[in-house]
GROMACS .gro file of C-alpha atoms in nm:
model
  357
    1MET     CA    1   3.370  -0.541   0.918
    2LYS     CA    2   3.620  -0.458   0.644
    3ALA     CA    3   3.471  -0.347   0.310
    4TYR     CA    4   3.610  -0.267  -0.034
    5LEU     CA    5   3.520  -0.023  -0.309
    6ILE     CA    6   3.653  -0.159  -0.638
    7LEU     CA    7   3.636   0.061  -0.949
    8GLU     CA    8   3.627  -0.069  -1.304
    9ASP     CA    9   3.971   0.081  -1.371
   10GLY     CA   10   4.115  -0.153  -1.102
   11THR     CA   11   4.147   0.106  -0.823
   12VAL     CA   12   4.061  -0.037  -0.480
   13PHE     CA   13   3.968   0.155  -0.164
   14THR     CA   14   3.958  -0.029   0.171
   15GLY     CA   15   3.729   0.086   0.451
   16THR     CA   16   3.458  -0.029   0.690
   17SER     CA   17   3.121  -0.172   0.595
   18ILE     CA   18   2.813   0.033   0.682
   19GLY     CA   19   2.449  -0.056   0.623
   20SER     CA   20   2.378  -0.382   0.442
   21GLN     CA   21   2.663  -0.624   0.380
   22ARG     CA   22   2.540  -0.744   0.043
   23GLU     CA   23   2.755  -0.690  -0.266
   24VAL     CA   24   2.646  -0.430  -0.519
   25ILE     CA   25   2.766  -0.302  -0.857
   26SER     CA   26   2.659   0.050  -0.951
   27GLU     CA   27   2.754   0.372  -1.126
   28ILE     CA   28   2.968   0.578  -0.884
   29VAL     CA   29   2.885   0.952  -0.862
   30PHE     CA   30   2.974   1.227  -0.614
   31ASN     CA   31   2.770   1.498  -0.442
   32THR     CA   32   2.930   1.816  -0.304
   33SER     CA   33   2.649   1.919  -0.066
   34MET     CA   34   2.755   2.010   0.288
   35THR     CA   35   2.410   1.936   0.436
   36GLY     CA   36   2.100   1.750   0.326
   37TYR     CA   37   2.238   1.396   0.316
   38LEU     CA   38   1.889   1.255   0.389
   39GLU     CA   39   1.744   1.450   0.097
   40VAL     CA   40   2.022   1.305  -0.120
   41LEU     CA   41   1.952   0.952   0.001
   42THR     CA   42   1.578   0.982  -0.068
   43ASP     CA   43   1.604   1.160  -0.406
   44PRO     CA   44   1.472   0.912  -0.668
   45SER     CA   45   1.714   1.059  -0.923
   46TYR     CA   46   1.990   0.854  -0.755
   47ALA     CA   47   1.827   0.522  -0.846
   48GLY     CA   48   2.090   0.308  -1.015
   49GLN     CA   49   2.383   0.497  -0.863
   50ALA     CA   50   2.610   0.476  -0.557
   51VAL     CA   51   2.671   0.819  -0.404
   52VAL     CA   52   3.002   0.953  -0.274
   53MET     CA   53   2.956   1.242  -0.028
   54THR     CA   54   3.251   1.481  -0.059
   55TYR     CA   55   3.177   1.649   0.276
   56PRO     CA   56   3.395   1.453   0.523
   57LEU     CA   57   3.150   1.405   0.813
   58ILE     CA   58   2.807   1.259   0.739
   59GLY     CA   59   2.525   1.169   0.979
   60ASN     CA   60   2.593   1.410   1.265
   61TYR     CA   61   2.229   1.525   1.287
   62GLY     CA   62   2.084   1.180   1.221
   63ILE     CA   63   1.766   1.097   1.032
   64CYS     CA   64   1.447   1.305   1.050
   65HIS     CA   65   1.176   1.130   0.848
   66GLU     CA   66   0.991   1.458   0.785
   67ASP     CA   67   1.281   1.569   0.562
   68MET     CA   68   1.265   1.270   0.327
   69GLU     CA   69   1.207   1.351  -0.042
   70SER     CA   70   1.031   1.019  -0.103
   71LYS     CA   71   0.912   0.721   0.097
   72ARG     CA   72   1.249   0.539   0.086
   73PRO     CA   73   1.617   0.583  -0.005
   74TRP     CA   74   1.710   0.508  -0.368
   75PRO     CA   75   2.090   0.485  -0.415
   76ASP     CA   76   2.243   0.142  -0.472
   77GLY     CA   77   2.522   0.228  -0.229
   78TYR     CA   78   2.656   0.502   0.000
   79ILE     CA   79   3.020   0.610   0.033
   80VAL     CA   80   3.149   0.848   0.304
   81ARG     CA   81   3.473   0.952   0.469
   82GLU     CA   82   3.350   0.949   0.830
   83LEU     CA   83   3.011   0.831   0.954
   84SER     CA   84   2.874   0.983   1.274
   85ARG     CA   85   2.729   0.684   1.456
   86ILE     CA   86   2.601   0.891   1.752
   87PRO     CA   87   2.400   1.180   1.604
   88SER     CA   88   2.297   1.481   1.810
   89ASN     CA   89   1.990   1.683   1.710
   90PHE     CA   90   1.655   1.750   1.875
   91ARG     CA   91   1.473   1.630   1.558
   92CYS     CA   92   1.677   1.310   1.522
   93GLU     CA   93   1.468   0.991   1.493
   94ASP     CA   94   1.723   0.740   1.364
   95THR     CA   95   2.084   0.690   1.260
   96ILE     CA   96   2.214   0.659   0.904
   97GLN     CA   97   2.361   0.319   0.991
   98HIS     CA   98   2.022   0.178   1.093
   99PHE     CA   99   1.849   0.358   0.804
  100LEU     CA  100   2.079   0.192   0.550
  101GLU     CA  101   2.039  -0.147   0.716
  102LYS     CA  102   1.660  -0.115   0.719
  103TYR     CA  103   1.648  -0.057   0.342
  104ASP     CA  104   1.924  -0.308   0.258
  105ILE     CA  105   2.161  -0.044   0.115
  106PRO     CA  106   2.533  -0.130   0.139
  107GLY     CA  107   2.792   0.134   0.207
  108ILE     CA  108   3.151   0.197   0.298
  109CYS     CA  109   3.313   0.453   0.527
  110GLY     CA  110   3.668   0.536   0.624
  111ILE     CA  111   3.801   0.579   0.271
  112ASP     CA  112   3.968   0.885   0.116
  113THR     CA  113   3.665   1.038  -0.056
  114ARG     CA  114   3.874   1.335  -0.172
  115ALA     CA  115   4.107   1.103  -0.367
  116LEU     CA  116   3.804   0.912  -0.502
  117THR     CA  117   3.633   1.233  -0.617
  118LYS     CA  118   3.949   1.359  -0.786
  119LEU     CA  119   3.973   1.027  -0.968
  120LEU     CA  120   3.612   1.052  -1.089
  121ARG     CA  121   3.670   1.408  -1.206
  122GLU     CA  122   3.985   1.305  -1.391
  123LYS     CA  123   3.859   0.983  -1.553
  124GLY     CA  124   3.486   1.050  -1.548
  125THR     CA  125   3.197   0.863  -1.389
  126MET     CA  126   3.262   0.488  -1.380
  127ASN     CA  127   3.107   0.173  -1.242
  128GLY     CA  128   3.223   0.024  -0.916
  129MET     CA  129   3.153  -0.248  -0.660
  130ILE     CA  130   3.097  -0.225  -0.285
  131THR     CA  131   3.173  -0.561  -0.124
  132THR     CA  132   3.288  -0.724   0.197
  133LYS     CA  133   3.449  -1.007   0.001
  134ALA     CA  134   3.830  -0.997  -0.031
  135TYR     CA  135   3.889  -1.083  -0.396
  136ALA     CA  136   4.227  -1.242  -0.477
  137ASP     CA  137   4.175  -1.167  -0.846
  138PHE     CA  138   3.985  -0.856  -0.962
  139ALA     CA  139   3.942  -0.970  -1.324
  140GLU     CA  140   3.603  -1.132  -1.263
  141PRO     CA  141   3.436  -0.847  -1.067
  142ILE     CA  142   3.581  -0.585  -1.306
  143SER     CA  143   3.436  -0.780  -1.600
  144ARG     CA  144   3.094  -0.769  -1.432
  145MET     CA  145   3.131  -0.397  -1.363
  146LYS     CA  146   3.212  -0.316  -1.724
  147GLY     CA  147   2.902  -0.503  -1.834
  148HIS     CA  148   2.676  -0.315  -1.592
  149SER     CA  149   2.437  -0.044  -1.715
  150VAL     CA  150   2.157   0.157  -1.555
  151ALA     CA  151   1.816   0.083  -1.709
  152GLY     CA  152   1.445   0.098  -1.626
  153VAL     CA  153   1.487   0.334  -1.332
  154VAL     CA  154   1.207   0.580  -1.419
  155MET     CA  155   0.941   0.310  -1.397
  156LYS     CA  156   1.112   0.177  -1.084
  157THR     CA  157   1.073   0.510  -0.902
  158THR     CA  158   0.742   0.650  -1.030
  159THR     CA  159   0.419   0.633  -0.832
  160ARG     CA  160   0.210   0.324  -0.899
  161GLU     CA  161  -0.124   0.504  -0.872
  162THR     CA  162  -0.257   0.852  -0.937
  163TYR     CA  163  -0.314   1.057  -0.621
  164VAL     CA  164  -0.421   1.412  -0.535
  165LEU     CA  165  -0.292   1.679  -0.298
  166PRO     CA  166  -0.603   1.895  -0.241
  167GLY     CA  167  -0.590   2.270  -0.293
  168GLU     CA  168  -0.824   2.558  -0.367
  169GLY     CA  169  -0.615   2.717  -0.643
  170LYS     CA  170  -0.492   2.615  -0.986
  171ARG     CA  171  -0.511   2.248  -1.081
  172VAL     CA  172  -0.169   2.112  -1.176
  173ALA     CA  173  -0.094   1.773  -1.331
  174LEU     CA  174   0.244   1.649  -1.206
  175MET     CA  175   0.403   1.379  -1.420
  176ASP     CA  176   0.608   1.166  -1.182
  177TYR     CA  177   0.926   1.044  -1.353
  178GLY     CA  178   1.091   0.993  -1.013
  179ALA     CA  179   0.971   1.314  -0.850
  180LYS     CA  180   1.099   1.458  -0.526
  181ASP     CA  181   0.811   1.521  -0.286
  182ASN     CA  182   0.902   1.886  -0.249
  183ILE     CA  183   0.797   1.961  -0.609
  184ALA     CA  184   0.435   1.874  -0.533
  185ARG     CA  185   0.469   2.036  -0.191
  186SER     CA  186   0.601   2.363  -0.339
  187LEU     CA  187   0.298   2.383  -0.567
  188ASN     CA  188   0.056   2.277  -0.293
  189GLN     CA  189   0.193   2.543  -0.057
  190ARG     CA  190   0.105   2.801  -0.323
  191GLY     CA  191  -0.256   2.685  -0.316
  192CYS     CA  192  -0.246   2.449  -0.613
  193GLN     CA  193  -0.437   2.124  -0.629
  194VAL     CA  194  -0.174   1.877  -0.747
  195THR     CA  195  -0.268   1.552  -0.921
  196VAL     CA  196   0.034   1.320  -0.942
  197TYR     CA  197   0.034   1.075  -1.236
  198PRO     CA  198   0.248   0.765  -1.301
  199ALA     CA  199   0.519   0.818  -1.561
  200ASP     CA  200   0.349   0.602  -1.825
  201THR     CA  201   0.011   0.780  -1.808
  202PRO     CA  202  -0.113   0.860  -2.163
  203ALA     CA  203  -0.127   1.231  -2.248
  204GLU     CA  204  -0.496   1.195  -2.339
  205VAL     CA  205  -0.578   1.092  -1.981
  206VAL     CA  206  -0.398   1.395  -1.838
  207LEU     CA  207  -0.544   1.646  -2.087
  208ALA     CA  208  -0.895   1.505  -2.041
  209GLU     CA  209  -0.890   1.642  -1.685
  210ASN     CA  210  -0.834   1.993  -1.828
  211PRO     CA  211  -0.550   2.093  -1.590
  212ASP     CA  212  -0.449   2.458  -1.558
  213GLY     CA  213  -0.083   2.356  -1.585
  214ILE     CA  214   0.142   2.053  -1.627
  215MET     CA  215   0.464   1.985  -1.436
  216LEU     CA  216   0.724   1.741  -1.568
  217SER     CA  217   0.936   1.615  -1.279
  218ASN     CA  218   1.295   1.516  -1.221
  219GLY     CA  219   1.400   1.153  -1.237
  220PRO     CA  220   1.686   0.906  -1.283
  221GLY     CA  221   1.874   0.756  -1.574
  222ASP     CA  222   1.942   0.828  -1.940
  223PRO     CA  223   1.658   1.042  -2.082
  224LYS     CA  224   1.683   0.876  -2.426
  225GLU     CA  225   1.577   0.545  -2.275
  226ASN     CA  226   1.222   0.675  -2.220
  227VAL     CA  227   1.097   0.642  -2.578
  228GLU     CA  228   0.727   0.592  -2.495
  229ILE     CA  229   0.721   0.876  -2.242
  230ILE     CA  230   0.880   1.112  -2.496
  231GLN     CA  231   0.599   1.034  -2.742
  232GLU     CA  232   0.340   1.131  -2.478
  233ILE     CA  233   0.527   1.454  -2.399
  234LYS     CA  234   0.502   1.547  -2.768
  235LYS     CA  235   0.124   1.543  -2.725
  236LEU     CA  236   0.145   1.756  -2.410
  237TYR     CA  237   0.365   2.005  -2.599
  238GLN     CA  238   0.106   2.034  -2.876
  239SER     CA  239  -0.163   2.134  -2.626
  240ASP     CA  240  -0.201   2.492  -2.507
  241VAL     CA  241  -0.158   2.400  -2.141
  242PRO     CA  242   0.129   2.584  -1.962
  243ILE     CA  243   0.417   2.346  -1.883
  244PHE     CA  244   0.702   2.374  -1.634
  245ALA     CA  245   0.969   2.100  -1.637
  246ILE     CA  246   1.256   2.023  -1.400
  247CYS     CA  247   1.575   1.819  -1.460
  248LEU     CA  248   1.478   1.494  -1.638
  249GLY     CA  249   1.152   1.661  -1.743
  250HIS     CA  250   1.358   1.938  -1.905
  251GLN     CA  251   1.561   1.680  -2.098
  252LEU     CA  252   1.254   1.481  -2.205
  253MET     CA  253   1.080   1.792  -2.338
  254ALA     CA  254   1.391   1.875  -2.541
  255LEU     CA  255   1.405   1.522  -2.685
  256ALA     CA  256   1.034   1.540  -2.766
  257ASN     CA  257   1.112   1.841  -2.983
  258GLY     CA  258   1.398   1.688  -3.177
  259MET     CA  259   1.687   1.815  -2.965
  260ASP     CA  260   1.967   1.593  -2.837
  261THR     CA  261   2.114   1.514  -2.495
  262TYR     CA  262   2.458   1.390  -2.396
  263LYS     CA  263   2.626   1.255  -2.085
  264LEU     CA  264   2.857   1.479  -1.883
  265LYS     CA  265   3.199   1.356  -1.781
  266TYR     CA  266   3.109   1.346  -1.411
  267GLY     CA  267   2.779   1.532  -1.381
  268HIS     CA  268   2.650   1.813  -1.163
  269ARG     CA  269   2.549   1.703  -0.813
  270GLY     CA  270   2.544   1.935  -0.513
  271GLY     CA  271   2.392   2.247  -0.362
  272ASN     CA  272   2.641   2.506  -0.482
  273HIS     CA  273   2.619   2.531  -0.863
  274PRO     CA  274   2.595   2.884  -1.011
  275VAL     CA  275   2.350   2.938  -1.298
  276LYS     CA  276   2.304   3.260  -1.495
  277ASP     CA  277   1.965   3.395  -1.604
  278LEU     CA  278   2.036   3.506  -1.960
  279ALA     CA  279   1.743   3.749  -1.959
  280THR     CA  280   1.858   3.949  -1.656
  281GLY     CA  281   2.226   3.858  -1.618
  282ARG     CA  282   2.163   3.762  -1.257
  283VAL     CA  283   2.344   3.456  -1.116
  284TYR     CA  284   2.168   3.215  -0.882
  285ILE     CA  285   2.316   2.943  -0.664
  286SER     CA  286   2.132   2.623  -0.743
  287SER     CA  287   2.092   2.265  -0.626
  288GLN     CA  288   2.160   2.008  -0.899
  289ASN     CA  289   2.159   1.635  -0.956
  290HIS     CA  290   2.205   1.522  -1.315
  291GLY     CA  291   2.449   1.337  -1.538
  292TYR     CA  292   2.298   1.438  -1.874
  293VAL     CA  293   2.240   1.778  -2.038
  294VAL     CA  294   2.059   1.918  -2.341
  295ASP     CA  295   2.277   1.998  -2.642
  296THR     CA  296   2.190   2.353  -2.755
  297ASP     CA  297   2.478   2.410  -3.000
  298ASN     CA  298   2.242   2.395  -3.299
  299LEU     CA  299   1.923   2.509  -3.128
  300ASP     CA  300   1.663   2.656  -3.366
  301PRO     CA  301   1.545   2.989  -3.216
  302LYS     CA  302   1.205   2.930  -3.376
  303LEU     CA  303   1.167   2.634  -3.138
  304ALA     CA  304   1.328   2.753  -2.816
  305GLU     CA  305   1.600   2.975  -2.675
  306PRO     CA  306   1.842   2.919  -2.385
  307ALA     CA  307   1.714   3.076  -2.063
  308PHE     CA  308   1.985   2.972  -1.815
  309VAL     CA  309   2.347   2.863  -1.845
  310ASN     CA  310   2.585   2.694  -1.601
  311VAL     CA  311   2.853   2.945  -1.500
  312ASN     CA  312   3.111   2.672  -1.433
  313ASP     CA  313   3.109   2.487  -1.765
  314GLY     CA  314   2.871   2.674  -1.995
  315THR     CA  315   2.621   2.388  -2.032
  316ASN     CA  316   2.251   2.459  -2.074
  317GLU     CA  317   2.044   2.500  -1.756
  318GLY     CA  318   1.705   2.593  -1.899
  319LEU     CA  319   1.496   2.666  -2.208
  320LYS     CA  320   1.209   2.901  -2.299
  321TYR     CA  321   0.999   2.759  -2.581
  322THR     CA  322   0.911   3.005  -2.856
  323GLY     CA  323   0.540   3.076  -2.896
  324LYS     CA  324   0.452   2.841  -2.612
  325ASN     CA  325   0.375   2.877  -2.240
  326ILE     CA  326   0.656   2.633  -2.168
  327PHE     CA  327   0.980   2.679  -1.977
  328THR     CA  328   1.216   2.416  -1.844
  329VAL     CA  329   1.515   2.413  -1.607
  330GLN     CA  330   1.794   2.162  -1.551
  331TYR     CA  331   1.841   2.241  -1.182
  332HIS     CA  332   1.614   2.201  -0.877
  333PRO     CA  333   1.416   2.510  -0.765
  334GLU     CA  334   1.234   2.299  -0.503
  335ALA     CA  335   1.551   2.178  -0.329
  336CYS     CA  336   1.533   2.188   0.049
  337PRO     CA  337   1.758   2.230   0.231
  338GLY     CA  338   1.992   2.418   0.006
  339PRO     CA  339   1.976   2.746  -0.184
  340LEU     CA  340   1.626   2.893  -0.209
  341ASP     CA  341   1.725   3.139  -0.483
  342SER     CA  342   1.516   2.967  -0.751
  343GLY     CA  343   1.187   2.922  -0.567
  344TYR     CA  344   1.047   3.214  -0.769
  345LEU     CA  345   1.020   2.980  -1.069
  346PHE     CA  346   0.711   2.821  -0.913
  347ASP     CA  347   0.558   3.170  -0.888
  348ARG     CA  348   0.641   3.224  -1.255
  349PHE     CA  349   0.457   2.902  -1.335
  350LEU     CA  350   0.151   3.024  -1.143
  351LYS     CA  351   0.153   3.349  -1.344
  352MET     CA  352   0.166   3.146  -1.666
  353MET     CA  353  -0.147   2.961  -1.556
  354GLU     CA  354  -0.319   3.293  -1.476
  355VAL     CA  355  -0.248   3.418  -1.829
  356LYS     CA  356  -0.396   3.097  -1.973
  357ASN     CA  357  -0.726   3.183  -1.813
   0.00000   0.00000   0.00000
C-alpha cells in the first residue's frame, strides 16, 4: 500500500506502508547506526519520535528478541530506504514487518532517506506525519503537525514497579527514566545487585535502602519537563552516595545543580560519535541518542568540570562534580551492539563505590 511522509515544512515523500497503517504525527529524527536496528527500536529514549535509519538496508538479520533493550519498541514511526522482508540469520525469530504490525507502529519504506536526512540536517529536527491517506490539501495536517509536541514520555516509559536483579556485590539503585536493559545488565554482570526504581520514586525511599551507589538512567524527551524528578535528584546529590548518570540522567543532574540545557539542531543519534576524554586526551567512539545537551559555557568549576567533549561539534559529553563522588556522561557506555570503548566507565563506578566503603 502507498504511504506518505509529510513534513511540517510541506515536503512530501512517497513510499510503501510498512507495519501498522494508522496515521501518526511525531518528531522526525535520524540514526546513523549501520547495525543494531532492533536496539534502536526498543530504546525507550525514542518514545515520542519517528526514526529515520540512514543505513539503506534494514531488517536483513531479522528480529532476535534476546537483543531487545526493553520489553517493546518505543518509536512512534519507522522510516527506511529498503526493508528486507526475508531475513537470513540463524538467530532470527521474526521479521521487522511483523514486529511493527504486532506493536501497532506505522512506517514507510522506499523513500530517499539520504535526501530526508540532509533536509533534517539543513533545517533541523521537525515534526512530520506518516499516513496512507492521500491528502489533496496539506494545510490541515501541517497545522496539526506544528501544534504537536512531545510530553510525558519519561513516565510513559519507566517501570511501574520496583524490581531487583540479584547479585552478590555492591548494591546499586537504578533510577529508571526510560532505561535501556543493558544498563542494569552491565552492572549485574559485574556482580552488582541492581534495584530498579520507577522514575517518580522519592529520594528518601531510595536512600533509606542505603545503596552503595546510584545510577541515573537514560530516557526520552526534554529534560526540563521533569520538574518533580529534578527536585528528587537534588536530594540524591546532597547525599554522600556515589552517583553515575547516563544521557537524560546526566542532563537532569545538571539541571538539579542550576545548570541549563538546550536543544540541538538535529541531535546526536548513532554508533559512531567521537568523544574526547579531557583528562587523558584519548578519543573514544561512542553510541549516542539525544536531542538535548548541557550548556557548560558558564560552568562554575567549584560545582563541576567538563570531563568529555564531542569531537564533532564541541558540545559537552560528560561532567565530573567537584568534591563529590559523581560523574555523568551524555553518551551510552552500555550500548550493544556498537562500540565497546566506554564500558570501562562501569568499572570506574565500581571503584567509586569501593572508595565509599
